[in-house]
PDB file of C-alpha atoms in Angstrom:
ATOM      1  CA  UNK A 215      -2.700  17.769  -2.681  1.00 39.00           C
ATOM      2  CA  UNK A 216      -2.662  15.293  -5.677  1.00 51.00           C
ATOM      3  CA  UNK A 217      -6.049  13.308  -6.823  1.00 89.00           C
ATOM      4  CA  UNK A 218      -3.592  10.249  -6.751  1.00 97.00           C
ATOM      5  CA  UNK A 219      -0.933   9.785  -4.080  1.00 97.00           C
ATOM      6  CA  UNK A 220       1.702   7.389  -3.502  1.00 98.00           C
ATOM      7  CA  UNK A 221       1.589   4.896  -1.183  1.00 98.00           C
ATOM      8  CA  UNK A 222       5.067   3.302  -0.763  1.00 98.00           C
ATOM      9  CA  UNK A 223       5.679  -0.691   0.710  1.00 98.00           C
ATOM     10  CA  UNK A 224       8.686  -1.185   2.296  1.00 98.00           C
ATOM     11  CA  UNK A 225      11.519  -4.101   0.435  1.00 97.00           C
ATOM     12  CA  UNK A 226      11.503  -7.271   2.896  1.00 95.00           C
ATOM     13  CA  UNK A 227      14.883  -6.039   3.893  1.00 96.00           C
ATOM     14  CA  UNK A 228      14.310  -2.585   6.449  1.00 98.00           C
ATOM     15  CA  UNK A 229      17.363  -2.876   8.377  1.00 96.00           C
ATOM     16  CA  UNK A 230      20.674  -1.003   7.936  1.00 97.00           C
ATOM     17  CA  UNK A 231      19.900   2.706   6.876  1.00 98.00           C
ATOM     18  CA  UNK A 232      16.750   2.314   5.236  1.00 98.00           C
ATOM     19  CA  UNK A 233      14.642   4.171   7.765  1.00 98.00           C
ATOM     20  CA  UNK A 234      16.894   7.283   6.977  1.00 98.00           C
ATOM     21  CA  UNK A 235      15.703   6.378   3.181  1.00 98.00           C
ATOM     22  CA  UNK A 236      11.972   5.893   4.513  1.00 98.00           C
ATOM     23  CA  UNK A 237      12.542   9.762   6.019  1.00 98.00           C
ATOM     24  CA  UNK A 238      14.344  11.238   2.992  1.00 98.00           C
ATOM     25  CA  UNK A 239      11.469   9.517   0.483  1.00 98.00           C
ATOM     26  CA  UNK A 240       8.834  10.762   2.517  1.00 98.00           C
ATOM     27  CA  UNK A 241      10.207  14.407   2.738  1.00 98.00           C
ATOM     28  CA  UNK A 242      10.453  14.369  -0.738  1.00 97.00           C
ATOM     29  CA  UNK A 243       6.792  13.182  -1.218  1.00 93.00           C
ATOM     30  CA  UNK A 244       5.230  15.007   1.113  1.00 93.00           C
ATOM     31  CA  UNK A 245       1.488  15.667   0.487  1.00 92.00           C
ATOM     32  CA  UNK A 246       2.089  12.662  -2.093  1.00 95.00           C
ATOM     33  CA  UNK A 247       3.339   9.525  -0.347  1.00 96.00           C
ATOM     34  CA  UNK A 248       0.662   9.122   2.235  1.00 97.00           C
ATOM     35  CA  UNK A 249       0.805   5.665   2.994  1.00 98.00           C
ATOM     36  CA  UNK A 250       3.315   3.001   3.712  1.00 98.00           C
ATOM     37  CA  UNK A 251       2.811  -0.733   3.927  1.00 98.00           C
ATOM     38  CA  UNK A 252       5.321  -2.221   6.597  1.00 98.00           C
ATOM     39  CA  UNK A 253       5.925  -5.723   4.651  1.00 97.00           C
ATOM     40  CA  UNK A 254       8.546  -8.448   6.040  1.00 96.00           C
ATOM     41  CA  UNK A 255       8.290 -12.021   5.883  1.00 93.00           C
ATOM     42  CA  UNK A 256       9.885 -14.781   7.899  1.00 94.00           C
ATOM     43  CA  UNK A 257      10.524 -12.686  11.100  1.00 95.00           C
ATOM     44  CA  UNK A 258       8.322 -13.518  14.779  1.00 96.00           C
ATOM     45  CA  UNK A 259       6.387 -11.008  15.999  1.00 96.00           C
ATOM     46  CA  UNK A 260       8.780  -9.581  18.177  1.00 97.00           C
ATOM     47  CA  UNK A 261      11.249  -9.172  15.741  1.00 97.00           C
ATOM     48  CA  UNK A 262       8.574  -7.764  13.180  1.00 98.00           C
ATOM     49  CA  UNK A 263       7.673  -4.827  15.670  1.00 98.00           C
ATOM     50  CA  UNK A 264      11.185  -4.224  16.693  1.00 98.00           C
ATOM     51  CA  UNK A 265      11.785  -3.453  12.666  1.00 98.00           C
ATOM     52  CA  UNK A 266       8.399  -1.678  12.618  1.00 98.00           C
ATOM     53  CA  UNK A 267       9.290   1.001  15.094  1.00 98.00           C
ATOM     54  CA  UNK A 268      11.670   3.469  14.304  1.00 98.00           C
ATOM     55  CA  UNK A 269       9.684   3.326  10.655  1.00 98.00           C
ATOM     56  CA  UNK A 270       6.343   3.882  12.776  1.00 98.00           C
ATOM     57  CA  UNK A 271       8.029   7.001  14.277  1.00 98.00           C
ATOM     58  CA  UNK A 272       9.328   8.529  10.649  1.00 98.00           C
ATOM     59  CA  UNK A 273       5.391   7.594   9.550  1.00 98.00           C
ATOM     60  CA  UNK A 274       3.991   9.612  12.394  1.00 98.00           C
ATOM     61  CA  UNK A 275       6.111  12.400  12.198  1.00 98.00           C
ATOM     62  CA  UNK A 276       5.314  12.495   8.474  1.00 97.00           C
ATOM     63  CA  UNK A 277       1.552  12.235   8.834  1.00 97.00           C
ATOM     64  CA  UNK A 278       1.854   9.187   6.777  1.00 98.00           C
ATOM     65  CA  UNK A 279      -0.401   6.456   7.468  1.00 98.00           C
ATOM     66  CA  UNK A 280       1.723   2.805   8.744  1.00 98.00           C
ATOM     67  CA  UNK A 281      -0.287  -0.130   7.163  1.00 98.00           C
ATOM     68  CA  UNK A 282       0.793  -3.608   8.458  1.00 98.00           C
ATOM     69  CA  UNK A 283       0.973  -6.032   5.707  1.00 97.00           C
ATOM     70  CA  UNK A 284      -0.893  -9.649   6.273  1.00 94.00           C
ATOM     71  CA  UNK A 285      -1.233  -9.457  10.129  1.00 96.00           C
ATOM     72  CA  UNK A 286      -4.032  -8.127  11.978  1.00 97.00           C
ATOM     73  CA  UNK A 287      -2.126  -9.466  14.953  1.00 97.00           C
ATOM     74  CA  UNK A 288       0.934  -7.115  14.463  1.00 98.00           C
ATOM     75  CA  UNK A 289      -1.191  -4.497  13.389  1.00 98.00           C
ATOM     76  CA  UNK A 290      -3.135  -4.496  16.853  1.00 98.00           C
ATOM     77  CA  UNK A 291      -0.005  -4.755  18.954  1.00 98.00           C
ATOM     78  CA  UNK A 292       1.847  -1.914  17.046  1.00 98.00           C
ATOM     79  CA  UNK A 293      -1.834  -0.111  17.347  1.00 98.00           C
ATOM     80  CA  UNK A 294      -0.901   0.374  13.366  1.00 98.00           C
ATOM     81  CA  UNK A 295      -3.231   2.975  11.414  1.00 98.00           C
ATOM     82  CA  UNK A 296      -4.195   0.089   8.940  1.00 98.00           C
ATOM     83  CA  UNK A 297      -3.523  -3.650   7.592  1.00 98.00           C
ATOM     84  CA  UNK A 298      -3.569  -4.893   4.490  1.00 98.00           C
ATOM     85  CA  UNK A 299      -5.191  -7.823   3.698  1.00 98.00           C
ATOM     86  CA  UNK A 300      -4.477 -10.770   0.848  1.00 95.00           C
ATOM     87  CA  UNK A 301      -7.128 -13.269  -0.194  1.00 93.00           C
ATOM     88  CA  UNK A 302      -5.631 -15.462   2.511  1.00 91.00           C
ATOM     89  CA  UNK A 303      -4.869 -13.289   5.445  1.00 90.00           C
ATOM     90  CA  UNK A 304      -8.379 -13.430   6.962  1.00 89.00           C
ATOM     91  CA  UNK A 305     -11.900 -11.945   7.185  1.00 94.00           C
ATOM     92  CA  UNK A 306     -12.423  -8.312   6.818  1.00 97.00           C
ATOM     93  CA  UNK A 307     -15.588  -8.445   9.373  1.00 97.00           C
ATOM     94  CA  UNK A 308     -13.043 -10.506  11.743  1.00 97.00           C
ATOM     95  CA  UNK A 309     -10.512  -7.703  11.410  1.00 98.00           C
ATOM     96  CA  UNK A 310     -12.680  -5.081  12.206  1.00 98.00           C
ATOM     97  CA  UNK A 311     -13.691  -6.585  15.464  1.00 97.00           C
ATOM     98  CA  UNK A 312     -10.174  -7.115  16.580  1.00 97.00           C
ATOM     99  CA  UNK A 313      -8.899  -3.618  15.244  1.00 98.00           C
ATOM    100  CA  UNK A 314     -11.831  -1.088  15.358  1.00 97.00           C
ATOM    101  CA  UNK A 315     -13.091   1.388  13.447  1.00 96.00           C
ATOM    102  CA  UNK A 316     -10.542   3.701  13.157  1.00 97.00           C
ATOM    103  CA  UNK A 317      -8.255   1.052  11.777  1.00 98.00           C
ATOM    104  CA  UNK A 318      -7.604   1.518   7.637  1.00 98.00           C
ATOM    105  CA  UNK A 319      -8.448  -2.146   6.402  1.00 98.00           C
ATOM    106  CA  UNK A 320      -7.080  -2.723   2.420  1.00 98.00           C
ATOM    107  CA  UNK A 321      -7.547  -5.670   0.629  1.00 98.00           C
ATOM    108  CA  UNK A 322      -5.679  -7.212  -2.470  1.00 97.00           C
ATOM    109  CA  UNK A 323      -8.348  -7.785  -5.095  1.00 97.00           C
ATOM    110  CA  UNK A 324      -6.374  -9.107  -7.873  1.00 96.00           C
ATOM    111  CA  UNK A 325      -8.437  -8.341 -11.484  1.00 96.00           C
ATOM    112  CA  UNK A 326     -11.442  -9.649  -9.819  1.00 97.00           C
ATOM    113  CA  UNK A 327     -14.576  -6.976  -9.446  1.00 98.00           C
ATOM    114  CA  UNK A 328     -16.403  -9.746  -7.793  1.00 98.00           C
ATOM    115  CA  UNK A 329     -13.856  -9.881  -4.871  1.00 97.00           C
ATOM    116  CA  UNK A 330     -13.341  -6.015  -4.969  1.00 98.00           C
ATOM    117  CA  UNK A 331     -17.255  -5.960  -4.926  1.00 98.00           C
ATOM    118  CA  UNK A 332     -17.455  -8.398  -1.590  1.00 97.00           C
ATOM    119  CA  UNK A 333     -14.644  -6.455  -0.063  1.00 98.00           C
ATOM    120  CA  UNK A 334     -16.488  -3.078   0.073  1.00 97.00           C
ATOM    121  CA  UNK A 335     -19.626  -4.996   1.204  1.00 97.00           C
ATOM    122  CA  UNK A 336     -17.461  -6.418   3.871  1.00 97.00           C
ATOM    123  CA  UNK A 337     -16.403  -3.127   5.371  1.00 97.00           C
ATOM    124  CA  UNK A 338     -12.745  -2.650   3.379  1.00 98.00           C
ATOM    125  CA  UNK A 339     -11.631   1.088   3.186  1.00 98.00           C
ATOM    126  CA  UNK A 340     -10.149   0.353   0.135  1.00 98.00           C
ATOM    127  CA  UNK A 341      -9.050  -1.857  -2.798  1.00 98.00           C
ATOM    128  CA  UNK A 342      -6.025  -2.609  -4.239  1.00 98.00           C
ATOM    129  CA  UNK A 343      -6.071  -4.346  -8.079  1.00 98.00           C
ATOM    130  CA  UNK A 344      -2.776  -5.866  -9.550  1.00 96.00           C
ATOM    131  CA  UNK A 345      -0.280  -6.265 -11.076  1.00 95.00           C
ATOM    132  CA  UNK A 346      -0.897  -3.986 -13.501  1.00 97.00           C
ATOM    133  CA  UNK A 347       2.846  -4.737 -14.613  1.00 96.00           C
ATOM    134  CA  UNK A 348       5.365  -7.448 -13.978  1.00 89.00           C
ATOM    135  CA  UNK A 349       7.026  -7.085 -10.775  1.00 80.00           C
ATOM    136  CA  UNK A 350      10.203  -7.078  -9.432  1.00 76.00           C
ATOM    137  CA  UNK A 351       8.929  -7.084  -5.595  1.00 69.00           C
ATOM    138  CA  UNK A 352       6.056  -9.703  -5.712  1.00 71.00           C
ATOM    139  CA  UNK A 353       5.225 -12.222  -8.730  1.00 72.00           C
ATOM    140  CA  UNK A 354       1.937 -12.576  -9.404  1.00 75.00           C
ATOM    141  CA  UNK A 355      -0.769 -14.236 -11.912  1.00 79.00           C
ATOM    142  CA  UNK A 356      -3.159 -11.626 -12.255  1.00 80.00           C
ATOM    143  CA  UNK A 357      -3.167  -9.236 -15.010  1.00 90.00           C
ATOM    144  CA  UNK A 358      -6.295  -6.766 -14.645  1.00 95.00           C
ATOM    145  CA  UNK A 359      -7.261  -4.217 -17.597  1.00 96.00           C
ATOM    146  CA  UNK A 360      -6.822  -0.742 -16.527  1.00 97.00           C
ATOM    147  CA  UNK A 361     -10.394  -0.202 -16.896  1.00 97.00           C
ATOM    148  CA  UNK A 362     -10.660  -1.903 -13.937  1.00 98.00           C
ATOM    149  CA  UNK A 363      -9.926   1.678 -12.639  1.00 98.00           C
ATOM    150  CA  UNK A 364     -12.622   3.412 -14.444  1.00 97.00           C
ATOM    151  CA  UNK A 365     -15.252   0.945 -13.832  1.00 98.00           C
ATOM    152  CA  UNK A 366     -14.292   0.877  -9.715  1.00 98.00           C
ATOM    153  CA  UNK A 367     -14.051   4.748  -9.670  1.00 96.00           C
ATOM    154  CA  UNK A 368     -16.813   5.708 -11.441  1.00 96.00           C
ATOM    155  CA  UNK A 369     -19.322   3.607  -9.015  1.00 96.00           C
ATOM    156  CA  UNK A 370     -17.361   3.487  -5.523  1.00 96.00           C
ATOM    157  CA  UNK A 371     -16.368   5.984  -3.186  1.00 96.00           C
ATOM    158  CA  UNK A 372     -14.255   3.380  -1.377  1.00 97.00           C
ATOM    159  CA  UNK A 373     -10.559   4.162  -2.449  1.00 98.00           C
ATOM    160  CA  UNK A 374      -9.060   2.094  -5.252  1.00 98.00           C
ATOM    161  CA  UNK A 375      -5.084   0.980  -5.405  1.00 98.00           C
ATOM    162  CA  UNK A 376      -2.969   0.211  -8.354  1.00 98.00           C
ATOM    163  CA  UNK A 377       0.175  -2.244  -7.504  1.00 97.00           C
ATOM    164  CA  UNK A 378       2.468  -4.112  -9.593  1.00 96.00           C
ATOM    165  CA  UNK A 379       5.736  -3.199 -11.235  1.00 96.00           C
ATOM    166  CA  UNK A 380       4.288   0.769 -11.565  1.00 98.00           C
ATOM    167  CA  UNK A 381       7.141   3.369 -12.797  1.00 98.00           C
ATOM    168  CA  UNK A 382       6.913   7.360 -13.049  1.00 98.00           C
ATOM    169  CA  UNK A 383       7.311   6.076 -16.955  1.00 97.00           C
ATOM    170  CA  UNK A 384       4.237   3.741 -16.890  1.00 97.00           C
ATOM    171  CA  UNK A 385       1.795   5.183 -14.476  1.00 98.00           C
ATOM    172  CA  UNK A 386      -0.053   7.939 -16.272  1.00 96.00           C
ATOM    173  CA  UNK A 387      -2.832   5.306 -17.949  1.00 97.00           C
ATOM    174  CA  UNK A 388      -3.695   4.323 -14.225  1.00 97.00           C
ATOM    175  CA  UNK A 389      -3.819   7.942 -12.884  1.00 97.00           C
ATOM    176  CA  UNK A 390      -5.916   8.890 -15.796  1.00 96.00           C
ATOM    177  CA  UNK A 391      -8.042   5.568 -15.283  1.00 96.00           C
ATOM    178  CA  UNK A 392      -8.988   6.793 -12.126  1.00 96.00           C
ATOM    179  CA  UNK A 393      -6.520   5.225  -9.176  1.00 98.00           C
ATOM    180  CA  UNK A 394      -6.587   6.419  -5.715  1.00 98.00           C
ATOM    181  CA  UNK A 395      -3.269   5.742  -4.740  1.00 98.00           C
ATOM    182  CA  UNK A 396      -0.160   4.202  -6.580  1.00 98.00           C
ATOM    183  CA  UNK A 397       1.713   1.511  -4.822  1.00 98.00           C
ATOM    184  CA  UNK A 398       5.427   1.187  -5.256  1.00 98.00           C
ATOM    185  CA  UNK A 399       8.028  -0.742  -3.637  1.00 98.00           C
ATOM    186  CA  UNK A 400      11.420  -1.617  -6.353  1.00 96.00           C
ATOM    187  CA  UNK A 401      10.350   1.740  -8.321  1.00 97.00           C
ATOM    188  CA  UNK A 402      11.573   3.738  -5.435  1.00 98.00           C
ATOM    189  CA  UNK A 403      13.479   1.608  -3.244  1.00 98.00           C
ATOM    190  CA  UNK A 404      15.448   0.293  -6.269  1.00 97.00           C
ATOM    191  CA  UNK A 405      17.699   3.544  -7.042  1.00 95.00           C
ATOM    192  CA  UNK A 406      17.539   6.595  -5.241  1.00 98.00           C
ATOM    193  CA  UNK A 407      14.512   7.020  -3.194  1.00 98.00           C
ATOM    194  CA  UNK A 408      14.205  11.049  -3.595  1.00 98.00           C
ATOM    195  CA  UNK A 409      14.959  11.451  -7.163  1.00 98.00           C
ATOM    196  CA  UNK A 410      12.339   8.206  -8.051  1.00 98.00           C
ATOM    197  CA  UNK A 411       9.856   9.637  -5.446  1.00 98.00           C
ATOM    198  CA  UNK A 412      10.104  13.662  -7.456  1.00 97.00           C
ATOM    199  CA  UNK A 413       9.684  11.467 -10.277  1.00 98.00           C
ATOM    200  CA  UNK A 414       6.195  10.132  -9.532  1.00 98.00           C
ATOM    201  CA  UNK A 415       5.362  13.953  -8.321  1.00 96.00           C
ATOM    202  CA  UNK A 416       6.265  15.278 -11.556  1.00 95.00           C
ATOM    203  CA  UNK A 417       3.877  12.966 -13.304  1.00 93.00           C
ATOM    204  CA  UNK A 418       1.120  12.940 -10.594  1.00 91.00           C
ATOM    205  CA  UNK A 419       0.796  16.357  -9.927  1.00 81.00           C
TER     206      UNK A 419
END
């Protein structure tokens, strides 16, 4: 088992034959991708957990934990094994009521300690700082220091995440820095899932 694993979020687009990609990338990670964020936008609920299910199945028979991105609602009716939170998707306290305690609850913390800091108060099983790099899957603002890493590992035992435009060329610093977990969206789905995903293994384990 790696120190840092892979946790892969799906493209907005999941229809067609990317849950046979979803199974091949996970095969090809296994013991290293042990996560993956379900992340659409602009679909109901109904149509959100119709997409969500055959890539539930390929996540359970995997072992790989299903996070539900934004939506504590979806995440309760697909019984998901996590959600992950932005700054505006709700309160961590209010999620943990409505999911339990079993539930994996991850919140985006930006470059902020201060928010990372109130999010472990508040019950999150772990953090997720970004974007390290620009991004092909999700612009953002924030541009933390990868010390970040050190300072969060070296105090917490609460899981940290590095997101943002992360490569099997650019991720050592962060994996040396001390991240959990490495997510990755456009680095895998982008080309061809199994030779990106042996990639990241090469340079992770």
């Amino acid at each position: 088992m790696a120190d840092c694993q892979l946790y892969l979020i799906s493209p907005l687009d999941v229809v067609g034959d990317f849950p046979d990609r979803l199974d091949r990338a996970l095969a090809a990670g296994e013991g290293l991708a042990t996560a993956f964020q379900f992340r659409v936008k602009d679909v109901d609920q109904h149509e959100a957990a119709r997409l969500a299910a055959p890539l539930q199945e390929i996540c359970a028979a995997r072992d790989v934990g299903f996070i539900v991105n934004d939506s504590v609602p979806l995440a309760k009716r697909l019984k998901a094994d996590g959600v992950h939170l932005g700054q505006g998707d709700g309160d961590i306290r209010e999620a943990r009521e409505e999911l339990g305690r079993d539930v994996q609850i991850g919140v985006t913390c930006h470059a902020s300690r201060h928010l990372a800091m109130e999010a472990g108060e508040a019950g999150a099983d772990y953090v997720a700082f970004g974007a390290f790099f620009p991004s092909e899957t999700k612009a953002s603002d924030h541009r933390p220091e990868v010390d970040v890493l050190e300072w969060w590992s070296g105090l917490f035992e609460i899981p940290c995440v590095a997101i943002g435009g992360i490569t099997p060329d650019n991720c050592a610093p962060l994996v040396e820095a001390g991240a959990d977990f490495l997510a990755v969206s456009n680095a895998v789905w982008g080309s061809d899932e199994v030779a990106a995903v042996k990639a990241f293994a090469e340079k992770l384990r």
